Phi, psi and omega in degrees: 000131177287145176307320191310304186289322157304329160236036148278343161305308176302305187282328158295022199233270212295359155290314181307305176306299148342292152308342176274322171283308131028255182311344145273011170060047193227089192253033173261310161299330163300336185271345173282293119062284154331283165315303186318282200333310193284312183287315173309321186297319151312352225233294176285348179244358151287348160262025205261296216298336165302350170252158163348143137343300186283318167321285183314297153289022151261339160317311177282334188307306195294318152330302178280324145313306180305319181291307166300338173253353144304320162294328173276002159285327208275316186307255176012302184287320187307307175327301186292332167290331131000304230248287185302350191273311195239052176237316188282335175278357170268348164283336203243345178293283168344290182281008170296296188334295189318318203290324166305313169287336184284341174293315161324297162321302173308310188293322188282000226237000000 
């Protein structure tokens, strides 16, 4: 196995894995994951100018893949946070009202 195909191996095992910590919501691995991930990546493109021709595009096609499914994660989080953002102002909306009615309540006593 060539270094190149080993870490192109590497960084799809540690995405992968990434994502699996993702979807459990366990961002203490996901951000190591992350740090791997990014230093392999880094890894890999300080080797590109050392390879083949041929090497070298499958270094960038892979990259450039790689790059396109960072964005849609990054799209993919923006979305949820989003989500979560005004799932919390409607939750804090709610308990504003309640606090409010119990203040009433109270008052009226």
């Amino acid at each position: 196995m060539s270094k190149l195909d080993d870490l192109i191996r590497r960084i799809t095992e540690t995405e992968n894995a990434l994502c699996k910590e993702l979807e459990q919501e366990d961002l203490g691995f996901a951000l190591d994951y992350g740090e791997i991930n990014e230093s392999l990546v880094k890894e890999l493109c300080e080797l590109i100018p050392n390879l083949s021709e041929a090497e070298q595009k499958e270094a960038i096609e892979f990259l450039k893949a790689y790059d396109e499914h960072i964005n849609a994660q990054k799209e993919y989080i923006q979305t949820e946070q989003n989500r979560v953002k005004e799932l919390y102002k409607s939750v804090k909306k709610r308990h504003n009202i309640s606090d409010k009615y119990s203040q009433t309540k109270k008052n009226s006593f």
